Every structure is written in structure tokens, then in C-alpha cells.
Amino acid sequence: MYNILVTRKLPGNALDRLSTQYNVTVNPEDRNMTREELLEAVQGKDALISMLSDQVDAELMDAGAGLKVIANYAVGFNNIDVQAATERKIPVCNTPDVLTNASADFAWTLLMAAARRLIEGDAMTRAGQFTGWGPELLLGVEVFGKTLGIVGAGRIGQAVAKRALGFDMRTLYYNRSRLPHSVEQELNMEYADLETLLKESDFVSLHCPLTPETRYLIDAEELELMKPTAILINTARGPVVNETALVHALRDKVIWGAGLDVFEDEPALKPGLAELPNVVLAPHIASAATETRAKMADMAVDDVLAVLSGRRPKNLVNPEVF
Ligand code: GLV
Ligand code: GLV
């Protein structure tokens, strides 16, 4: 009988499929487990379903010395020391694809909300400060026909580009490798180096994973390259942007606005960020659609079931272990 640790309750009923066969421990609290709780709870477990907020490092893997699989309830897996897992022959799984559309939708939600100052307008309206229509009330920037710069053209970046077709945009992308010509054509995506993309885009949306190469990819110098009318969207990972530099850039109008779903020291915000009117802030909810989160749970459970029954999981981050 295998023992499985799930570090948060998950929406949908995927976990039922685990508990009919195995001994499943789910964190009963509506909060993340503390480090101490994790280190203790992982002992004697054969499988771990972790959240992106759990740091799954060598120490945790050694505390859970019997771990046969780690399934991260996220597409991003920068919270997991994959090398340490590979050294221990532990397969690491993630949840790609099923959250692509929800995440792309949300990047657009932030883009539109920032461009058209929706949050400021909502606050003003609720506060009874809407005293009548005005020609200059909450002027934003137009989206249609503008230039969109996509940094990281994986599944989510491409889904964001697809939505831009409906807005007749010019879409630039920067990626480690060029996309096939057919994809570039279909999605109207034009390859550019990062500098060109930053200089020419009206909206810059980040969709790269967090790696040593992408940490602070957008720093003060990159923000300086952007147009003073430009908007930066980050639904990737907080540390891709130097958040303190962004606070300064937004305050000094180096760029016009931003929409952020992720933060450098999540869930903490860098000083000054929350006081700025020209940034839309969201609590890491890009994939938080009911259907999406249920599909992510199904995917994590399927992969745990696969490994525990000796089969290759579908979404393997470190294929060399299997
Ligand atoms: C969310 O940020 C994810 O990586 O799934
Ligand atoms: C994640 O799914 C990505 O490839 O963008």
C-alpha cells in the first residue's frame, strides 16, 4: 500500500481515484504547509503532489527517502530541484497543456485591464466618485492594431499570439529557438531579438520559464528600452522581472503600466508596488479557472498512478530517469 502526500486540497474529484487504491494524506488546512510540516509529512511517502509554492529540494527528497514520483500541480517547476530528483531517480511531472488557454486568457485579462485602466475605474465607481461622463476621464491606450511582444513562445506564448490575431496586431516574439515557419505564419509571429522586441512593442508579455538565464531578464536596462507608452505583463514567474526596478520605472513613467500575476518574493510585494495606480495586481490566478484546475488535478493524479504502477507518466520533466 503506497502512501501519498498532497500538499493542498485540490478542486474536482481526481484525488478520489488515488484514495480508492492508496493511502492519501491531504493537507487539511487552507494554507500552504510550512517547511517543518512538509519535512515531517513527506516521511514514509511514496508519492508527492506538490504546489508551486512548495520548495521541493534535496533536503525534502531525503526526508521522503521513499519517494517514487513528484507531481507538481503547475506547468512551471522552478520550485523543484529537478537535478536533485534526477540524481535520486525520482520522476518529476508537471501539468502542461491543460492550463494553456486559461493562462493565455488571463495574460489578456491583465493586458486589457491595464490598457483601459479598469481597476482604477472600478475603484472610482464603487467609491461614488463617478460624477458623470467626461472626455478625459481615465484615458487609456488602444489595443487594436498595436504591436505585441511575446517573450517565451512556448504553448502559452503561442496561445497569447493566437488571441492577438483578433486584434489585428503585429506580434513579435523572442524565444531560445525559432518557431517553425508554419507556426510563425499561422500565428503571425515575427522573430525578434529581445532588444528590438522591447523597443518596438506596445505590450510586452512574459511567458518564459524561470531559469538561471531568465532571472531578471527584465531589469532596469530592459525597462529603459521600452516605449514610455508600453505595458508589461507578467504571468510567468516573478523573478523574471526585477520588481524593484519595475516599481521605479512605473513611478518615473519610464513605462506606462504593468499587469502582474506573479511577484519576486511571492506572496510579498516589493515596497511601493501596491501604491502605484498604473499597475494591475493579481494573486497568481492565471490558471485559476474551475475546469482548468480540475484538469490539472486529473493530470497530476494520472501521472502518479502511472509511476506507481510502473508505467511512464505522460508529463515527465526529467525523461532521463525513466
Ligand atoms: C502556474 O504558475 C503554473 O506554473 O502552473
Ligand atoms: C507552458 O505550457 C508553455 O510552454 O508556455
CSV table of C-alpha atoms and ligand atoms in Angstrom, one decimal:
chain,number,residue,atom,x,y,z
A,1,MET,CA,0.0,0.0,0.0
A,2,TYR,CA,1.6,3.2,-1.2
A,3,ASN,CA,1.4,6.5,0.8
A,4,ILE,CA,0.8,9.7,-1.0
A,5,LEU,CA,1.1,13.3,0.3
A,6,VAL,CA,-0.9,16.1,-1.4
A,7,THR,CA,0.2,19.4,0.0
A,8,ARG,CA,-3.1,21.3,-0.7
A,9,LYS,CA,-6.8,20.3,-1.2
A,10,LEU,CA,-7.4,20.2,-4.9
A,11,PRO,CA,-10.6,21.1,-6.8
A,12,GLY,CA,-12.5,18.4,-8.6
A,13,ASN,CA,-12.6,14.8,-7.6
A,14,ALA,CA,-9.3,13.5,-9.0
A,15,LEU,CA,-7.9,12.7,-5.6
A,16,ASP,CA,-10.7,10.1,-5.1
A,17,ARG,CA,-9.1,8.0,-7.8
A,18,LEU,CA,-5.9,7.9,-5.6
A,19,SER,CA,-7.7,7.2,-2.3
A,20,THR,CA,-9.5,4.2,-3.6
A,21,GLN,CA,-6.2,2.5,-4.1
A,22,TYR,CA,-3.7,4.2,-1.9
A,23,ASN,CA,-3.3,5.9,1.4
A,24,VAL,CA,-3.6,9.6,0.7
A,25,THR,CA,-2.7,12.4,3.1
A,26,VAL,CA,-4.1,15.8,2.1
A,27,ASN,CA,-3.1,18.9,4.0
A,28,PRO,CA,-6.4,19.7,5.7
A,29,GLU,CA,-5.6,23.5,6.0
A,30,ASP,CA,-6.5,26.2,3.5
A,31,ARG,CA,-2.9,27.4,3.5
A,32,ASN,CA,0.5,26.2,2.3
A,33,MET,CA,2.3,23.7,4.5
A,34,THR,CA,5.2,25.2,6.4
A,35,ARG,CA,8.7,23.9,5.8
A,36,GLU,CA,8.6,21.9,9.0
A,37,GLU,CA,5.2,20.4,8.2
A,38,LEU,CA,6.4,19.4,4.8
A,39,LEU,CA,9.7,17.8,6.1
A,40,GLU,CA,7.7,15.8,8.6
A,41,ALA,CA,4.7,14.8,6.3
A,42,VAL,CA,6.9,13.6,3.4
A,43,GLN,CA,8.5,10.9,5.6
A,44,GLY,CA,7.3,7.5,4.6
A,45,LYS,CA,5.6,8.8,1.4
A,46,ASP,CA,5.9,7.1,-2.0
A,47,ALA,CA,4.4,10.0,-4.0
A,48,LEU,CA,4.2,13.7,-3.6
A,49,ILE,CA,1.7,16.1,-5.2
A,50,SER,CA,3.3,19.4,-4.6
A,51,MET,CA,2.2,23.0,-5.3
A,52,LEU,CA,4.4,25.7,-7.0
A,53,SER,CA,4.7,27.3,-3.6
A,54,ASP,CA,6.4,24.3,-2.0
A,55,GLN,CA,10.1,24.2,-2.2
A,56,VAL,CA,11.0,20.6,-3.2
A,57,ASP,CA,14.7,20.4,-2.8
A,58,ALA,CA,17.3,17.7,-1.9
A,59,GLU,CA,16.6,18.0,1.8
A,60,LEU,CA,12.9,17.4,1.3
A,61,MET,CA,13.7,14.5,-1.1
A,62,ASP,CA,16.0,12.9,1.5
A,63,ALA,CA,13.3,13.4,4.2
A,64,GLY,CA,11.0,11.5,1.9
A,65,ALA,CA,13.6,8.9,1.0
A,66,GLY,CA,11.0,6.5,-0.4
A,67,LEU,CA,9.6,9.0,-3.0
A,68,LYS,CA,9.0,7.4,-6.3
A,69,VAL,CA,7.3,10.3,-8.0
A,70,ILE,CA,6.9,14.1,-7.6
A,71,ALA,CA,3.9,15.6,-9.4
A,72,ASN,CA,3.9,19.4,-9.4
A,73,TYR,CA,0.4,20.9,-9.6
A,74,ALA,CA,1.6,23.6,-12.1
A,75,VAL,CA,3.3,23.8,-15.5
A,76,GLY,CA,6.2,25.7,-14.0
A,77,PHE,CA,8.6,23.6,-11.9
A,78,ASN,CA,11.3,26.1,-10.8
A,79,ASN,CA,10.2,25.2,-7.2
A,80,ILE,CA,11.7,21.8,-7.7
A,81,ASP,CA,15.3,20.9,-7.8
A,82,VAL,CA,15.0,18.7,-10.8
A,83,GLN,CA,18.7,17.8,-10.8
A,84,ALA,CA,18.4,16.5,-7.2
A,85,ALA,CA,15.4,14.5,-8.2
A,86,THR,CA,17.2,13.0,-11.3
A,87,GLU,CA,20.2,12.1,-9.1
A,88,ARG,CA,17.7,10.2,-6.9
A,89,LYS,CA,16.0,8.7,-9.9
A,90,ILE,CA,12.7,10.3,-9.0
A,91,PRO,CA,10.5,11.2,-11.9
A,92,VAL,CA,9.2,14.8,-11.8
A,93,CYS,CA,5.9,15.6,-13.5
A,94,ASN,CA,4.1,18.9,-14.3
A,95,THR,CA,0.7,19.9,-15.7
A,96,PRO,CA,1.2,21.5,-19.2
A,97,ASP,CA,-1.4,22.0,-21.9
A,98,VAL,CA,-4.5,21.9,-19.8
A,99,LEU,CA,-3.8,25.3,-18.4
A,100,THR,CA,-2.5,26.9,-21.7
A,101,ASN,CA,-5.8,28.6,-22.7
A,102,ALA,CA,-6.8,29.8,-19.2
A,103,SER,CA,-3.3,31.3,-18.7
A,104,ALA,CA,-3.3,33.0,-22.1
A,105,ASP,CA,-6.8,34.3,-21.4
A,106,PHE,CA,-5.5,35.8,-18.2
A,107,ALA,CA,-2.5,37.4,-19.7
A,108,TRP,CA,-5.0,39.2,-22.0
A,109,THR,CA,-7.2,40.0,-19.0
A,110,LEU,CA,-4.3,41.8,-17.4
A,111,LEU,CA,-3.3,43.5,-20.7
A,112,MET,CA,-6.8,44.9,-21.3
A,113,ALA,CA,-7.3,45.8,-17.7
A,114,ALA,CA,-4.0,47.7,-17.6
A,115,ALA,CA,-4.5,49.3,-21.0
A,116,ARG,CA,-8.0,50.6,-20.2
A,117,ARG,CA,-7.5,51.3,-16.5
A,118,LEU,CA,-10.3,49.0,-15.5
A,119,ILE,CA,-9.2,48.6,-11.9
A,120,GLU,CA,-8.9,52.4,-11.3
A,121,GLY,CA,-12.3,52.8,-12.9
A,122,ASP,CA,-13.9,50.1,-10.7
A,123,ALA,CA,-12.5,51.6,-7.6
A,124,MET,CA,-13.7,55.1,-8.6
A,125,THR,CA,-17.1,53.9,-9.4
A,126,ARG,CA,-17.5,51.9,-6.2
A,127,ALA,CA,-16.3,54.9,-4.2
A,128,GLY,CA,-19.1,57.1,-5.6
A,129,GLN,CA,-16.5,59.2,-7.4
A,130,PHE,CA,-18.1,58.7,-10.8
A,131,THR,CA,-19.7,62.1,-11.1
A,132,GLY,CA,-20.5,61.9,-14.8
A,133,TRP,CA,-19.1,61.0,-18.2
A,134,GLY,CA,-16.0,63.0,-19.2
A,135,PRO,CA,-14.0,63.3,-22.4
A,136,GLU,CA,-10.7,62.9,-20.5
A,137,LEU,CA,-11.9,60.5,-17.7
A,138,LEU,CA,-9.5,57.6,-17.3
A,139,LEU,CA,-7.9,57.8,-20.7
A,140,GLY,CA,-6.0,54.5,-21.5
A,141,VAL,CA,-4.3,53.2,-24.5
A,142,GLU,CA,-5.8,51.5,-27.5
A,143,VAL,CA,-5.0,47.8,-28.1
A,144,PHE,CA,-6.3,47.1,-31.6
A,145,GLY,CA,-3.6,47.2,-34.3
A,146,LYS,CA,-0.7,47.7,-31.9
A,147,THR,CA,2.5,45.7,-31.5
A,148,LEU,CA,2.6,42.8,-29.0
A,149,GLY,CA,5.9,41.4,-27.9
A,150,ILE,CA,5.9,37.9,-26.6
A,151,VAL,CA,8.9,36.7,-24.6
A,152,GLY,CA,8.9,32.9,-24.5
A,153,ALA,CA,7.0,31.4,-27.3
A,154,GLY,CA,6.0,28.0,-25.8
A,155,ARG,CA,2.5,26.8,-25.6
A,156,ILE,CA,1.2,29.8,-23.6
A,157,GLY,CA,3.1,32.4,-25.6
A,158,GLN,CA,1.7,31.0,-28.8
A,159,ALA,CA,-1.9,30.9,-27.3
A,160,VAL,CA,-1.4,34.6,-26.4
A,161,ALA,CA,-0.3,35.3,-30.0
A,162,LYS,CA,-3.4,33.5,-31.3
A,163,ARG,CA,-5.6,35.8,-29.5
A,164,ALA,CA,-3.8,38.8,-30.9
A,165,LEU,CA,-4.9,37.8,-34.4
A,166,GLY,CA,-8.4,39.1,-33.5
A,167,PHE,CA,-6.9,42.4,-32.5
A,168,ASP,CA,-5.0,42.8,-35.8
A,169,MET,CA,-1.8,43.2,-34.0
A,170,ARG,CA,1.8,42.9,-35.2
A,171,THR,CA,3.2,40.2,-33.0
A,172,LEU,CA,7.0,39.9,-32.3
A,173,TYR,CA,8.4,37.1,-30.3
A,174,TYR,CA,11.7,36.3,-28.6
A,175,ASN,CA,12.5,32.7,-27.8
A,176,ARG,CA,15.5,30.5,-27.3
A,177,SER,CA,14.8,28.9,-30.6
A,178,ARG,CA,12.8,30.0,-33.6
A,179,LEU,CA,9.4,28.5,-34.2
A,180,PRO,CA,8.7,26.5,-37.3
A,181,HIS,CA,7.9,28.8,-40.3
A,182,SER,CA,4.4,27.3,-40.5
A,183,VAL,CA,3.7,28.3,-36.9
A,184,GLU,CA,5.1,31.8,-37.4
A,185,GLN,CA,2.8,32.2,-40.4
A,186,GLU,CA,-0.3,30.8,-38.8
A,187,LEU,CA,0.0,33.0,-35.7
A,188,ASN,CA,1.5,36.0,-37.5
A,189,MET,CA,4.6,35.9,-35.2
A,190,GLU,CA,7.8,37.6,-36.2
A,191,TYR,CA,11.0,36.6,-34.6
A,192,ALA,CA,13.0,39.5,-33.0
A,193,ASP,CA,15.9,39.8,-30.6
A,194,LEU,CA,14.9,41.0,-27.1
A,195,GLU,CA,16.2,44.5,-27.7
A,196,THR,CA,14.2,45.0,-30.8
A,197,LEU,CA,11.1,43.5,-29.2
A,198,LEU,CA,11.3,45.8,-26.2
A,199,LYS,CA,11.9,48.9,-28.3
A,200,GLU,CA,9.1,48.2,-30.8
A,201,SER,CA,6.3,46.6,-28.7
A,202,ASP,CA,3.4,48.5,-27.2
A,203,PHE,CA,2.7,45.5,-24.9
A,204,VAL,CA,5.3,43.0,-23.7
A,205,SER,CA,4.0,39.8,-22.3
A,206,LEU,CA,6.3,37.3,-20.5
A,207,HIS,CA,5.8,33.5,-21.0
A,208,CYS,CA,9.2,32.0,-20.4
A,209,PRO,CA,10.0,29.6,-17.5
A,210,LEU,CA,12.1,30.9,-14.6
A,211,THR,CA,15.7,29.6,-15.1
A,212,PRO,CA,19.1,31.0,-14.2
A,213,GLU,CA,19.1,32.5,-17.7
A,214,THR,CA,15.7,34.2,-17.4
A,215,ARG,CA,16.2,35.6,-13.8
A,216,TYR,CA,16.0,39.4,-14.1
A,217,LEU,CA,15.6,39.1,-17.8
A,218,ILE,CA,13.7,42.3,-17.5
A,219,ASP,CA,15.8,44.7,-15.4
A,220,ALA,CA,16.2,48.5,-15.3
A,221,GLU,CA,18.1,48.5,-18.6
A,222,GLU,CA,15.4,46.5,-20.4
A,223,LEU,CA,12.6,48.7,-19.0
A,224,GLU,CA,14.5,51.7,-20.3
A,225,LEU,CA,14.4,50.2,-23.8
A,226,MET,CA,10.6,50.0,-23.7
A,227,LYS,CA,8.3,52.8,-25.0
A,228,PRO,CA,7.1,55.3,-22.4
A,229,THR,CA,3.6,54.2,-23.6
A,230,ALA,CA,4.3,50.5,-23.2
A,231,ILE,CA,2.7,48.0,-20.8
A,232,LEU,CA,4.5,45.0,-19.3
A,233,ILE,CA,2.5,41.8,-18.5
A,234,ASN,CA,4.0,39.1,-16.3
A,235,THR,CA,2.1,35.8,-15.8
A,236,ALA,CA,5.3,33.8,-15.9
A,237,ARG,CA,7.3,33.9,-12.7
A,238,GLY,CA,8.1,37.0,-10.5
A,239,PRO,CA,11.9,36.8,-10.6
A,240,VAL,CA,11.9,37.1,-14.4
A,241,VAL,CA,11.4,40.8,-13.7
A,242,ASN,CA,13.5,42.9,-11.2
A,243,GLU,CA,10.4,44.1,-9.3
A,244,THR,CA,12.2,46.9,-7.6
A,245,ALA,CA,13.4,48.3,-10.9
A,246,LEU,CA,9.8,47.9,-12.2
A,247,VAL,CA,8.4,49.9,-9.3
A,248,HIS,CA,10.9,52.7,-10.2
A,249,ALA,CA,10.0,52.5,-13.9
A,250,LEU,CA,6.3,52.7,-13.2
A,251,ARG,CA,6.7,55.6,-10.8
A,252,ASP,CA,9.0,57.6,-13.1
A,253,LYS,CA,6.8,56.8,-16.1
A,254,VAL,CA,9.7,55.0,-17.9
A,255,ILE,CA,6.8,52.7,-19.0
A,256,TRP,CA,3.1,53.4,-18.9
A,257,GLY,CA,1.8,50.5,-17.0
A,258,ALA,CA,2.0,46.8,-16.0
A,259,GLY,CA,-0.1,43.8,-15.2
A,260,LEU,CA,1.3,41.3,-12.8
A,261,ASP,CA,0.1,37.9,-11.7
A,262,VAL,CA,3.4,36.8,-10.2
A,263,PHE,CA,5.9,38.5,-7.8
A,264,GLU,CA,9.5,38.3,-7.0
A,265,ASP,CA,9.0,37.3,-3.3
A,266,GLU,CA,5.6,35.9,-3.7
A,267,PRO,CA,3.2,36.4,-1.9
A,268,ALA,CA,5.1,39.6,-0.7
A,269,LEU,CA,5.2,42.7,-2.9
A,270,LYS,CA,8.2,44.9,-3.2
A,271,PRO,CA,7.8,48.3,-1.4
A,272,GLY,CA,5.9,50.8,-3.4
A,273,LEU,CA,4.3,48.4,-5.8
A,274,ALA,CA,0.8,48.4,-4.2
A,275,GLU,CA,0.7,52.2,-4.0
A,276,LEU,CA,1.1,52.6,-7.8
A,277,PRO,CA,-2.1,53.3,-9.8
A,278,ASN,CA,-0.6,52.2,-13.1
A,279,VAL,CA,-0.2,48.5,-12.2
A,280,VAL,CA,-2.9,45.8,-12.1
A,281,LEU,CA,-2.1,43.2,-9.5
A,282,ALA,CA,-3.4,39.7,-9.3
A,283,PRO,CA,-2.7,36.9,-6.8
A,284,HIS,CA,-1.2,34.3,-9.1
A,285,ILE,CA,-4.5,33.2,-10.6
A,286,ALA,CA,-3.8,32.8,-14.3
A,287,SER,CA,-4.7,29.1,-14.3
A,288,ALA,CA,-7.5,29.6,-11.8
A,289,ALA,CA,-10.5,28.6,-13.8
A,290,THR,CA,-12.6,25.8,-12.3
A,291,GLU,CA,-12.4,23.5,-15.3
A,292,THR,CA,-8.6,24.1,-15.7
A,293,ARG,CA,-7.8,23.4,-12.1
A,294,ALA,CA,-9.8,20.1,-12.2
A,295,LYS,CA,-7.9,19.1,-15.3
A,296,MET,CA,-4.6,19.9,-13.6
A,297,ALA,CA,-5.6,17.6,-10.7
A,298,ASP,CA,-6.5,14.8,-13.1
A,299,MET,CA,-3.2,15.2,-14.9
A,300,ALA,CA,-1.2,15.1,-11.7
A,301,VAL,CA,-3.2,12.1,-10.4
A,302,ASP,CA,-2.8,10.2,-13.7
A,303,ASP,CA,0.9,10.7,-13.6
A,304,VAL,CA,1.2,9.5,-10.0
A,305,LEU,CA,-0.9,6.4,-10.8
A,306,ALA,CA,1.2,5.7,-13.9
A,307,VAL,CA,4.5,5.8,-12.0
A,308,LEU,CA,3.2,3.8,-9.0
A,309,SER,CA,2.1,1.1,-11.5
A,310,GLY,CA,5.4,1.1,-13.3
A,311,ARG,CA,4.3,3.0,-16.4
A,312,ARG,CA,5.8,6.0,-17.9
A,313,PRO,CA,4.0,9.2,-16.8
A,314,LYS,CA,2.7,11.5,-19.6
A,315,ASN,CA,4.3,14.7,-18.5
A,316,LEU,CA,7.8,13.9,-17.5
A,317,VAL,CA,10.2,16.8,-16.8
A,318,ASN,CA,13.3,14.6,-16.4
A,319,PRO,CA,12.8,11.9,-19.0
A,320,GLU,CA,16.3,10.5,-18.4
A,321,VAL,CA,15.1,8.8,-15.2
A,322,PHE,CA,12.5,6.6,-16.9
B,1,GLV,C1,1.4,28.5,-12.6
B,1,GLV,O1,2.0,29.5,-12.4
B,1,GLV,C2,1.9,27.3,-13.2
B,1,GLV,O2,3.1,27.2,-13.4
B,1,GLV,O3,1.1,26.4,-13.4
B,2,GLV,C1,3.8,26.3,-21.0
B,2,GLV,O1,2.9,25.5,-21.1
B,2,GLV,C2,4.5,26.9,-22.1
B,2,GLV,O2,5.1,26.1,-22.8
B,2,GLV,O3,4.3,28.1,-22.3
